Coordinates of C-alpha atoms in Angstrom, one line a residue:
Chain A
M15 CA 17.0 31.4 -7.9
P16 CA 20.6 30.5 -9.1
S17 CA 22.0 31.3 -5.7
H18 CA 20.7 28.3 -3.6
A19 CA 22.0 26.2 -6.6
D20 CA 25.8 27.7 -5.9
R21 CA 25.0 27.2 -2.4
I22 CA 23.9 22.8 -2.3
G23 CA 26.5 21.9 -4.8
G24 CA 25.9 24.3 -8.3
S25 CA 25.9 21.9 -10.3
A26 CA 23.7 24.1 -12.6
G27 CA 23.7 27.7 -13.3
K28 CA 27.3 27.1 -14.2
G29 CA 29.2 29.1 -17.4
K30 CA 27.1 28.5 -20.5
K31 CA 23.3 27.3 -20.0
S32 CA 22.2 23.4 -19.8
R33 CA 19.3 22.0 -20.0
R34 CA 16.8 22.0 -17.0
G35 CA 16.6 18.6 -15.2
R36 CA 13.9 17.0 -13.2
L37 CA 14.1 14.2 -10.2
S38 CA 11.9 11.4 -9.9
I39 CA 11.6 9.4 -6.7
V40 CA 10.7 6.2 -8.4
G41 CA 9.1 2.4 -6.1
I42 CA 11.0 -0.2 -7.4
G43 CA 8.5 -2.7 -5.6
P44 CA 9.0 -5.7 -3.5
G45 CA 11.4 -8.0 -5.9
G46 CA 12.0 -8.8 -8.9
L47 CA 11.3 -6.6 -12.3
N48 CA 7.5 -8.4 -13.7
Q49 CA 6.4 -6.5 -9.9
M50 CA 7.8 -2.7 -10.3
T51 CA 4.6 -0.6 -12.6
G52 CA 4.7 0.6 -16.4
R53 CA 6.0 3.5 -15.2
A54 CA 8.6 3.3 -13.6
C55 CA 10.6 1.1 -15.0
E56 CA 9.7 4.2 -18.2
V57 CA 11.5 6.4 -15.3
I58 CA 14.2 4.4 -15.3
N59 CA 14.9 3.5 -18.9
K60 CA 14.2 7.7 -18.9
A61 CA 17.2 8.6 -16.3
D62 CA 20.5 10.4 -17.0
C63 CA 21.8 8.9 -13.5
V64 CA 20.3 6.1 -10.9
I65 CA 20.6 6.7 -7.3
G66 CA 19.9 4.6 -4.4
N67 CA 20.9 1.9 -2.1
G68 CA 22.8 -0.7 -3.3
L69 CA 20.9 -3.4 -3.0
Y70 CA 17.5 -1.8 -4.9
L71 CA 19.8 -1.0 -7.4
D72 CA 21.0 -5.2 -8.0
Q73 CA 17.3 -5.3 -8.3
I74 CA 16.5 -3.8 -10.8
A75 CA 20.2 -4.0 -12.4
P76 CA 18.9 -5.2 -16.2
L77 CA 18.0 -1.2 -16.4
L78 CA 20.3 0.1 -15.2
N79 CA 22.8 -0.2 -18.9
G80 CA 24.6 2.6 -19.8
K81 CA 23.6 5.7 -17.2
E82 CA 26.0 6.1 -14.3
V83 CA 24.7 4.6 -11.3
I84 CA 25.5 5.7 -8.1
R85 CA 25.2 3.6 -4.8
S86 CA 24.7 4.1 -1.7
S87 CA 24.1 2.4 1.4
M88 CA 21.5 2.5 4.3
G89 CA 22.3 5.0 6.1
N90 CA 22.8 7.4 3.8
E91 CA 19.8 8.9 3.2
V92 CA 20.0 12.1 3.6
D93 CA 23.5 12.7 2.0
R94 CA 22.3 11.2 -0.8
A95 CA 19.4 13.1 -1.1
K96 CA 21.3 16.2 -1.5
Q97 CA 23.2 14.7 -4.2
A98 CA 20.1 13.4 -5.8
V99 CA 18.7 17.4 -5.3
E100 CA 22.2 18.4 -6.8
L101 CA 22.3 16.3 -10.2
A102 CA 18.7 16.8 -10.6
C103 CA 19.5 20.6 -12.1
S104 CA 20.9 19.6 -14.5
R105 CA 20.0 16.6 -15.4
M106 CA 17.7 13.8 -15.4
V107 CA 17.6 11.9 -12.6
A108 CA 16.0 8.6 -10.6
V109 CA 16.6 8.4 -7.0
V110 CA 14.7 4.5 -6.2
S111 CA 13.4 2.8 -3.0
G112 CA 12.2 -0.4 -2.1
G113 CA 8.1 -0.9 -2.7
D114 CA 7.0 2.5 -2.5
P115 CA 8.8 5.9 -2.0
G116 CA 6.4 7.1 0.1
V117 CA 6.4 4.8 3.3
Y118 CA 9.6 4.4 4.9
G119 CA 11.0 5.5 1.4
M120 CA 13.3 8.1 -0.2
A121 CA 10.6 10.2 -0.8
S122 CA 10.2 12.6 2.1
I123 CA 13.9 13.6 2.7
V124 CA 14.8 14.2 -1.3
L125 CA 10.9 16.3 -1.3
E126 CA 12.8 17.9 2.4
V127 CA 15.9 18.4 0.7
L128 CA 14.6 20.1 -2.6
E129 CA 12.2 22.8 -0.4
R130 CA 14.6 23.5 1.8
S131 CA 16.8 24.1 -0.9
G132 CA 14.4 26.4 -3.3
L133 CA 15.2 24.9 -6.7
A134 CA 12.3 25.1 -8.3
L135 CA 12.6 21.9 -10.1
P136 CA 9.9 19.5 -11.8
V137 CA 9.4 16.3 -9.5
E138 CA 8.0 13.2 -9.6
V139 CA 6.9 10.7 -7.2
V140 CA 6.1 7.2 -8.4
P141 CA 3.6 4.9 -6.4
G142 CA 4.6 0.4 -6.3
V143 CA 3.9 -1.8 -4.4
T144 CA 5.0 -1.6 -0.3
A145 CA 5.8 -4.1 1.6
A146 CA 2.4 -4.7 3.1
M147 CA 0.6 -5.1 -0.1
A148 CA 3.2 -7.6 -0.7
A149 CA 2.8 -10.2 2.1
A150 CA -0.3 -9.7 2.2
S151 CA -0.8 -11.4 -1.2
R152 CA 1.8 -13.8 0.0
L153 CA -0.3 -15.0 2.6
G154 CA -4.3 -14.9 1.4
S155 CA -5.8 -11.7 2.2
P156 CA -5.0 -10.1 5.4
L157 CA -6.0 -7.0 5.4
S158 CA -8.8 -6.9 3.2
G159 CA -10.4 -3.6 5.3
D160 CA -8.9 -1.5 7.8
F161 CA -5.6 -1.6 8.9
A162 CA -2.8 0.3 10.6
V163 CA 0.8 -0.1 9.3
I164 CA 4.5 0.7 11.7
S165 CA 7.7 0.1 11.9
L166 CA 9.8 -0.9 14.7
S167 CA 12.8 0.4 14.2
D168 CA 13.8 3.4 17.1
L169 CA 16.3 4.8 14.5
L170 CA 14.2 7.8 14.5
T171 CA 10.9 7.7 16.3
P172 CA 11.3 6.9 20.3
R173 CA 10.7 3.6 21.0
E174 CA 8.1 5.4 24.0
E175 CA 6.3 6.9 21.5
I176 CA 6.8 2.7 19.0
E177 CA 5.1 0.9 22.4
R178 CA 1.9 4.0 22.2
R179 CA 1.4 3.9 18.8
L180 CA 1.1 -0.3 18.7
E181 CA -1.1 -0.6 22.0
L182 CA -3.8 2.2 20.1
A183 CA -3.0 -0.1 17.4
F184 CA -4.0 -3.2 18.4
R185 CA -7.7 -1.6 20.6
M186 CA -8.2 -0.4 17.2
G187 CA -9.1 -4.5 16.4
V188 CA -8.0 -4.0 13.6
P189 CA -4.6 -5.9 11.0
V190 CA -1.5 -4.1 12.0
V191 CA 1.7 -4.4 9.8
L192 CA 5.1 -4.5 11.3
Y193 CA 7.2 -3.4 9.2
N194 CA 11.2 -3.0 10.4
P195 CA 10.4 -6.1 12.5
R196 CA 13.5 -7.4 14.0
S197 CA 17.5 -6.2 13.2
R198 CA 21.2 -7.4 15.2
G199 CA 20.6 -3.7 17.1
R200 CA 17.0 -5.1 18.0
R201 CA 15.8 -8.1 18.8
D202 CA 13.6 -8.4 21.2
H203 CA 10.6 -5.1 20.4
L204 CA 9.2 -8.2 17.8
A205 CA 8.7 -10.0 21.1
A206 CA 7.7 -6.8 23.5
A207 CA 5.2 -5.5 20.7
L208 CA 3.3 -9.6 20.5
T209 CA 3.4 -9.5 24.2
L210 CA 1.8 -6.1 23.8
A211 CA -0.6 -7.9 20.9
A212 CA -1.0 -10.4 23.1
R213 CA -2.9 -8.6 25.7
H214 CA -5.6 -7.2 23.1
L215 CA -6.1 -10.1 20.6
P216 CA -7.4 -13.3 21.4
P217 CA -3.8 -16.0 21.3
E218 CA -5.1 -17.9 18.1
T219 CA -5.7 -14.5 16.0
P220 CA -3.0 -15.9 13.3
V221 CA 0.4 -14.3 12.5
G222 CA 1.7 -14.2 9.5
I223 CA 5.7 -13.5 8.6
V224 CA 7.1 -13.0 5.3
K225 CA 10.7 -13.1 4.3
N226 CA 12.1 -11.8 1.0
A227 CA 8.9 -11.9 -0.3
F228 CA 9.3 -11.8 -5.0
R229 CA 12.8 -12.3 -3.8
D230 CA 15.1 -15.2 -3.8
G231 CA 14.8 -16.8 -0.3
E232 CA 11.1 -16.1 -0.1
E233 CA 9.9 -18.0 3.2
V234 CA 6.1 -17.5 4.6
A235 CA 4.7 -18.6 7.3
V236 CA 1.5 -18.9 9.0
T237 CA 1.3 -19.3 13.0
T238 CA -0.5 -17.5 15.9
L239 CA -0.2 -15.1 18.6
R240 CA 0.3 -18.7 20.7
S241 CA 2.6 -19.8 18.7
A242 CA 4.5 -16.0 17.7
L243 CA 7.6 -15.4 20.7
D244 CA 9.0 -19.5 19.4
K245 CA 9.3 -18.0 15.4
T246 CA 11.2 -14.2 16.5
G247 CA 14.8 -15.8 15.7
E248 CA 13.1 -16.4 12.2
V249 CA 12.0 -12.6 11.4
D250 CA 15.6 -10.7 10.2
M251 CA 15.0 -6.6 8.6
H252 CA 14.2 -8.3 5.3
S253 CA 11.3 -9.7 7.4
T254 CA 7.7 -8.4 7.4
V255 CA 5.3 -9.3 10.4
I256 CA 1.5 -9.3 10.2
I257 CA -0.9 -9.3 13.2
G258 CA -3.9 -10.0 12.6
G259 CA -7.0 -8.0 13.4
H260 CA -10.8 -9.9 15.2
G261 CA -12.5 -11.9 12.4
S262 CA -9.2 -12.7 11.4
R263 CA -8.7 -16.5 10.5
I264 CA -6.6 -18.6 9.5
W265 CA -7.4 -19.9 5.7
R266 CA -7.1 -23.3 3.9
G267 CA -6.0 -23.4 0.7
E268 CA -4.6 -26.0 -1.7
E269 CA -3.5 -29.8 -0.1
H270 CA -1.7 -28.1 3.0
E271 CA -1.3 -24.5 2.4
Q272 CA -2.5 -22.1 4.9
G273 CA -2.7 -18.6 4.8
I274 CA -4.5 -16.0 6.7
I275 CA -8.0 -13.9 5.4
T276 CA -9.6 -11.5 7.1
P277 CA -12.8 -11.4 5.5
R278 CA -15.0 -8.1 4.9
G279 CA -18.7 -8.8 6.5
Y280 CA -20.6 -10.0 3.2
E281 CA -21.1 -13.4 5.5
R282 CA -22.9 -11.0 7.5
K283 CA -25.1 -9.7 4.2
Y284 CA -25.1 -12.7 1.5
L285 CA -24.8 -16.3 2.3
Y286 CA -22.8 -18.0 0.2
Chain B
M6 CA -12.0 -33.0 -5.2
P7 CA -14.7 -33.5 -7.8
S8 CA -18.4 -34.2 -5.9
H9 CA -17.4 -30.2 -4.6
A10 CA -17.3 -29.6 -8.2
D11 CA -20.2 -30.6 -9.4
R12 CA -22.0 -28.7 -6.0
I13 CA -21.4 -25.2 -6.7
G14 CA -21.9 -25.9 -10.9
G15 CA -19.8 -28.8 -12.4
S16 CA -18.1 -26.9 -14.8
A17 CA -15.0 -29.4 -14.1
G18 CA -14.5 -32.6 -14.3
K19 CA -17.8 -32.7 -16.4
G20 CA -17.5 -35.5 -19.7
K21 CA -13.1 -36.0 -20.7
K22 CA -10.9 -34.7 -17.9
S23 CA -9.8 -31.3 -19.4
R24 CA -7.2 -29.3 -18.1
R25 CA -6.8 -27.8 -14.7
G26 CA -7.3 -24.5 -14.4
R27 CA -6.2 -21.4 -12.1
L28 CA -7.5 -18.5 -10.9
S29 CA -6.0 -14.8 -9.6
I30 CA -7.2 -12.6 -8.1
V31 CA -4.8 -9.6 -9.5
G32 CA -4.6 -5.7 -8.2
I33 CA -4.9 -3.0 -11.2
G34 CA -3.7 -0.8 -9.9
P35 CA -5.7 2.9 -9.1
G36 CA -5.7 3.0 -13.4
G37 CA -4.0 4.4 -16.5
L38 CA -1.9 0.8 -17.5
N39 CA 1.4 1.8 -16.7
Q40 CA 0.3 2.0 -13.2
M41 CA 0.2 -2.0 -13.4
T42 CA 2.7 -4.4 -12.3
G43 CA 4.4 -6.3 -15.1
R44 CA 3.0 -9.6 -13.2
A45 CA -1.0 -8.1 -13.7
C46 CA 0.2 -7.4 -17.0
E47 CA 1.6 -10.7 -17.3
V48 CA -1.5 -13.0 -16.1
I49 CA -4.5 -11.3 -18.0
N50 CA -2.1 -11.5 -21.2
K51 CA -1.8 -15.7 -20.5
A52 CA -5.8 -15.3 -18.5
D53 CA -9.3 -17.1 -20.8
C54 CA -11.4 -14.9 -19.0
V55 CA -11.2 -11.9 -16.8
I56 CA -14.5 -10.5 -14.9
G57 CA -14.3 -7.4 -12.7
N58 CA -17.1 -4.1 -12.9
G59 CA -17.1 -2.3 -15.3
L60 CA -14.9 0.6 -14.1
Y61 CA -11.9 -2.0 -13.7
L62 CA -12.5 -3.6 -17.1
D63 CA -12.9 -0.8 -19.0
Q64 CA -9.4 0.5 -17.4
I65 CA -7.4 -2.6 -18.8
A66 CA -9.9 -2.6 -22.0
P67 CA -6.5 -2.7 -24.3
L68 CA -5.3 -6.2 -22.6
L69 CA -8.4 -7.8 -23.4
N70 CA -9.2 -8.6 -26.9
G71 CA -10.0 -12.6 -27.8
K72 CA -11.0 -13.2 -23.7
E73 CA -13.9 -14.3 -22.5
V74 CA -15.2 -10.5 -20.5
I75 CA -17.3 -10.7 -17.8
R76 CA -18.5 -7.8 -16.4
S77 CA -20.3 -8.0 -12.9
S78 CA -21.0 -4.5 -10.8
M79 CA -20.7 -3.7 -7.9
G80 CA -22.3 -4.9 -4.4
N81 CA -22.1 -8.2 -6.5
E82 CA -18.9 -9.5 -5.3
V83 CA -20.2 -12.2 -3.9
D84 CA -21.7 -13.4 -7.1
R85 CA -18.7 -13.2 -9.4
A86 CA -16.4 -14.6 -6.3
K87 CA -18.8 -18.2 -7.1
Q88 CA -18.7 -17.3 -10.8
A89 CA -14.6 -16.9 -11.2
V90 CA -14.5 -19.8 -8.6
E91 CA -16.9 -22.6 -10.7
L92 CA -15.0 -20.9 -14.1
A93 CA -12.1 -21.3 -12.6
C94 CA -12.2 -25.5 -12.2
S95 CA -10.8 -25.8 -15.5
R96 CA -10.3 -23.0 -16.6
M97 CA -6.9 -19.8 -16.0
V98 CA -9.1 -17.1 -14.4
A99 CA -7.9 -13.7 -14.1
V100 CA -10.6 -12.0 -10.9
V101 CA -10.1 -8.1 -11.6
S102 CA -10.1 -5.6 -8.5
G103 CA -9.1 -1.8 -8.9
G104 CA -6.0 -1.1 -6.8
D105 CA -4.3 -4.0 -5.0
P106 CA -7.2 -7.0 -4.9
G107 CA -6.1 -7.3 -0.5
V108 CA -7.0 -3.6 0.5
Y109 CA -10.8 -2.9 0.2
G110 CA -10.7 -6.0 -3.0
M111 CA -11.5 -8.9 -4.0
A112 CA -9.0 -11.0 -2.8
S113 CA -10.7 -12.0 0.7
I114 CA -14.9 -12.7 -1.5
V115 CA -12.8 -15.1 -3.3
L116 CA -10.4 -17.2 -1.2
E117 CA -13.4 -17.3 0.8
V118 CA -15.8 -18.6 -1.3
L119 CA -12.9 -21.0 -2.7
E120 CA -12.0 -22.6 0.4
R121 CA -15.8 -23.3 1.7
S122 CA -15.9 -24.9 -2.1
G123 CA -13.7 -27.9 -0.9
L124 CA -11.8 -27.3 -4.9
A125 CA -8.5 -27.8 -4.4
L126 CA -7.0 -24.6 -6.9
P127 CA -4.2 -23.1 -7.9
V128 CA -4.5 -19.4 -6.4
E129 CA -2.8 -16.0 -6.5
V130 CA -3.1 -13.1 -5.5
V131 CA -1.5 -10.2 -7.2
P132 CA -0.3 -7.3 -5.8
G133 CA -0.6 -4.1 -7.3
V134 CA -0.7 -0.1 -6.2
T135 CA -2.9 0.5 -3.7
A136 CA -5.7 3.8 -3.9
A137 CA -3.7 5.2 -0.1
M138 CA 0.3 5.5 -2.4
A139 CA -1.1 6.5 -5.7
A140 CA -3.0 9.2 -3.5
A141 CA 0.0 9.9 -1.1
S142 CA 2.3 10.2 -5.0
R143 CA -0.5 12.7 -5.7
L144 CA 0.3 14.9 -2.4
G145 CA 4.2 14.3 -1.8
S146 CA 4.7 12.0 0.4
P147 CA 2.2 12.2 3.8
L148 CA 2.5 8.8 4.6
S149 CA 6.1 8.7 5.0
G150 CA 5.8 7.2 8.4
D151 CA 3.6 4.9 10.5
F152 CA -0.1 5.4 9.3
A153 CA -3.7 3.8 9.8
V154 CA -6.2 2.5 6.7
I155 CA -9.9 3.3 7.6
S156 CA -13.1 3.2 5.1
L157 CA -15.9 4.7 5.9
S158 CA -18.3 2.8 4.1
D159 CA -20.6 1.4 6.4
L160 CA -22.4 -0.9 4.1
L161 CA -20.2 -3.9 5.5
T162 CA -19.1 -1.7 8.8
P163 CA -21.4 -0.7 11.8
R164 CA -20.7 2.5 11.6
E165 CA -20.5 3.3 14.9
E166 CA -16.7 0.5 14.8
I167 CA -15.8 2.7 12.1
E168 CA -16.3 5.5 14.5
R169 CA -14.2 4.2 17.6
R170 CA -11.7 3.0 15.2
L171 CA -11.6 6.6 13.9
E172 CA -11.5 7.6 17.8
L173 CA -7.9 5.6 18.0
A174 CA -6.3 6.2 14.9
F175 CA -5.9 10.3 15.1
R176 CA -5.2 9.4 19.4
M177 CA -2.0 7.2 17.7
G178 CA -1.7 10.6 16.3
V179 CA 0.1 9.1 12.5
P180 CA -1.5 10.1 9.1
V181 CA -4.9 9.0 8.4
V182 CA -5.9 7.5 5.2
L183 CA -10.1 7.4 4.5
Y184 CA -10.9 4.7 1.2
N185 CA -14.7 5.5 0.0
P186 CA -14.2 8.9 1.9
R187 CA -18.1 9.3 1.0
S188 CA -21.1 8.9 -1.0
R189 CA -25.1 9.9 -2.6
G190 CA -25.8 7.0 0.1
R191 CA -23.7 9.0 3.0
R192 CA -23.4 12.1 3.4
D193 CA -22.7 13.2 6.1
H194 CA -19.8 10.2 7.4
L195 CA -17.4 13.0 6.3
A196 CA -17.4 16.1 8.0
A197 CA -18.3 14.0 11.1
A198 CA -14.4 12.1 10.4
L199 CA -13.3 15.5 10.4
T200 CA -14.4 17.0 13.2
L201 CA -13.8 13.7 15.5
A202 CA -9.5 14.1 14.0
A203 CA -9.8 18.0 15.3
R204 CA -10.1 17.0 18.8
H205 CA -7.0 15.0 18.3
L206 CA -5.3 17.4 15.8
P207 CA -4.4 21.3 15.6
P208 CA -6.3 22.4 13.5
E209 CA -3.5 23.5 11.1
T210 CA -2.6 19.6 10.2
P211 CA -3.0 19.3 6.5
V212 CA -5.1 17.3 5.0
G213 CA -5.3 15.7 1.0
I214 CA -8.3 15.3 -0.8
V215 CA -7.6 13.2 -4.3
K216 CA -9.9 12.3 -6.6
N217 CA -9.6 9.9 -9.2
A218 CA -5.7 9.4 -8.8
F219 CA -3.8 8.4 -11.9
R220 CA -7.5 8.7 -14.4
D221 CA -8.7 11.1 -16.1
G222 CA -10.0 14.1 -14.9
E223 CA -7.6 13.9 -11.2
E224 CA -7.2 16.6 -8.9
V225 CA -5.3 16.8 -6.1
A226 CA -6.6 19.3 -3.6
V227 CA -4.6 20.4 -0.5
T228 CA -5.9 21.9 3.2
T229 CA -5.5 21.6 6.4
L230 CA -8.4 20.8 9.5
R231 CA -9.2 23.9 10.4
S232 CA -11.0 24.3 6.1
A233 CA -11.5 21.2 5.3
L234 CA -15.6 20.9 5.9
D235 CA -15.8 22.9 3.1
K236 CA -14.8 21.0 0.7
T237 CA -16.5 17.6 1.5
G238 CA -18.7 18.7 -1.5
E239 CA -15.4 17.9 -3.7
V240 CA -15.2 14.8 -2.4
D241 CA -17.0 11.7 -4.4
M242 CA -16.5 8.4 -3.8
H243 CA -13.9 7.9 -6.3
S244 CA -11.9 10.2 -3.9
T245 CA -8.9 9.3 -1.7
V246 CA -8.5 11.4 1.1
I247 CA -5.6 11.9 3.4
I248 CA -5.9 13.3 7.2
G249 CA -1.9 14.0 8.7
G250 CA -0.6 13.3 11.7
H251 CA 1.7 14.6 14.3
G252 CA 4.9 16.5 11.9
S253 CA 2.6 16.4 9.3
R254 CA 2.8 20.0 7.3
I255 CA 2.4 22.1 4.0
W256 CA 5.0 21.2 1.4
R257 CA 5.6 24.0 -0.7
G258 CA 7.6 22.9 -3.9
E259 CA 7.7 25.4 -8.7
E260 CA 6.0 27.6 -8.4
H261 CA 2.3 27.8 -6.5
E262 CA 2.6 23.9 -6.1
Q263 CA 1.4 22.5 -2.8
G264 CA 1.4 19.0 -1.0
I265 CA 2.3 16.9 2.1
I266 CA 5.0 15.5 3.9
T267 CA 5.7 14.3 7.1
P268 CA 9.4 14.4 7.9
R269 CA 10.1 10.9 9.5
G270 CA 12.5 12.2 11.5
Y271 CA 15.9 13.2 9.9
E272 CA 16.1 16.5 11.1
R273 CA 16.0 14.9 15.3
K274 CA 19.0 13.2 14.2
Y275 CA 21.1 15.4 11.1
L276 CA 21.8 19.2 9.6
Y277 CA 20.5 20.0 5.7

């Protein structure tokens, strides 16, 4: 459909016939090259052009030698997606996304823009380790069974809807992972979520805060619903917060190490 | 604490002082070596001894040359965890878990057994790409925003509790990922879950079924709540089912390719 290619920018189909491009949306994991999958590394290695938020491009800088690199910034996701689709008409394009591209990442907007363009391009979503799994691994095993994932950012979801979902998730009694728990523009959302949690869960319910998981400046804190409100000042936009469910408890490890586990229920069936 | 080491099996502290061991619980991703993280490969490379379910050991066979390999089977998770803790008193032990070890995996039971042993061993949980992310990537981007993860297996959770959680999750209106959707012993759980979903979501809500994601025999099917009941026969214990939420829709890609996306809401703020 060359007319669509012209409409979205015309990098394909003009002049001599160019080779067909390819679009990949790649999860680069939480941070640190060794938290990426082999497939994610491979796709970036083969790409002519890598597009992403500066923070994520810095994270994979050693993989970018000799490639065209297009740095974007938070809030420019729609333009970034359009540019990626346009370039992928004739080139191998990798759009990088922190964690997993399908969880608050670039996959949905790139696929939406591609669909609207009407272009028939081969596209691949490369999964990665999302922040929920990364934070959980640093805490022990807080998400061992069922769980819910909710973002506290009201940029794209109305605040009333976020609170409605939180209420139902806490009533489920399962651990709840909070993405985007706090930013300068949303200082009180986390406190509101914790207050709501305290209406449905006992005060000794464990709460884990993981800042910069697998990146420089990593910090892990374990607290309880009773004390978590005092800790909200330590939480920032690079943090993930996990509120335990029924059955979640503090785990005690080597020396004074603390974590959180949510037992899966083997204790109801086995002696150990 | 040598007395505890004696109690759980005594492989440490007997005879001359042995070197200190280490315990890692490693997520090997959905399948295919290139879906593992670099850290997961590294930890398995350094391990003296690798313990896991036969299915997962087969998946990483090329990494196991020269190592002691202990094959276990489904249902023996508690014994496997005890054996791993015992061996890790003096050796580098990797317990492998499909997907992410913190999501219906080995992390919680190993940490529970370690805590009860009273042994002070260094322990690491290595995150991986869990089935929810793997299945989502094959479908497009069905989980782009908030979502819930629920297992339909009633081996460790009573069925009434599973249905209570499902009901609340569907009321949240977010996509719901079903793990363990069907097995020989639980033929009707998936049908019950779909029927419950249909009470809260419109019949055109997309449903994705991914069997053997990133493994031999991969199959991806996209349907709707209206038609999903006819497809439950195709679902098995190696499948993941994703039921869309409000806003989820069928995505149309190259030629007749179909997927599912849950737009994040950019369309409310931007023109594209």
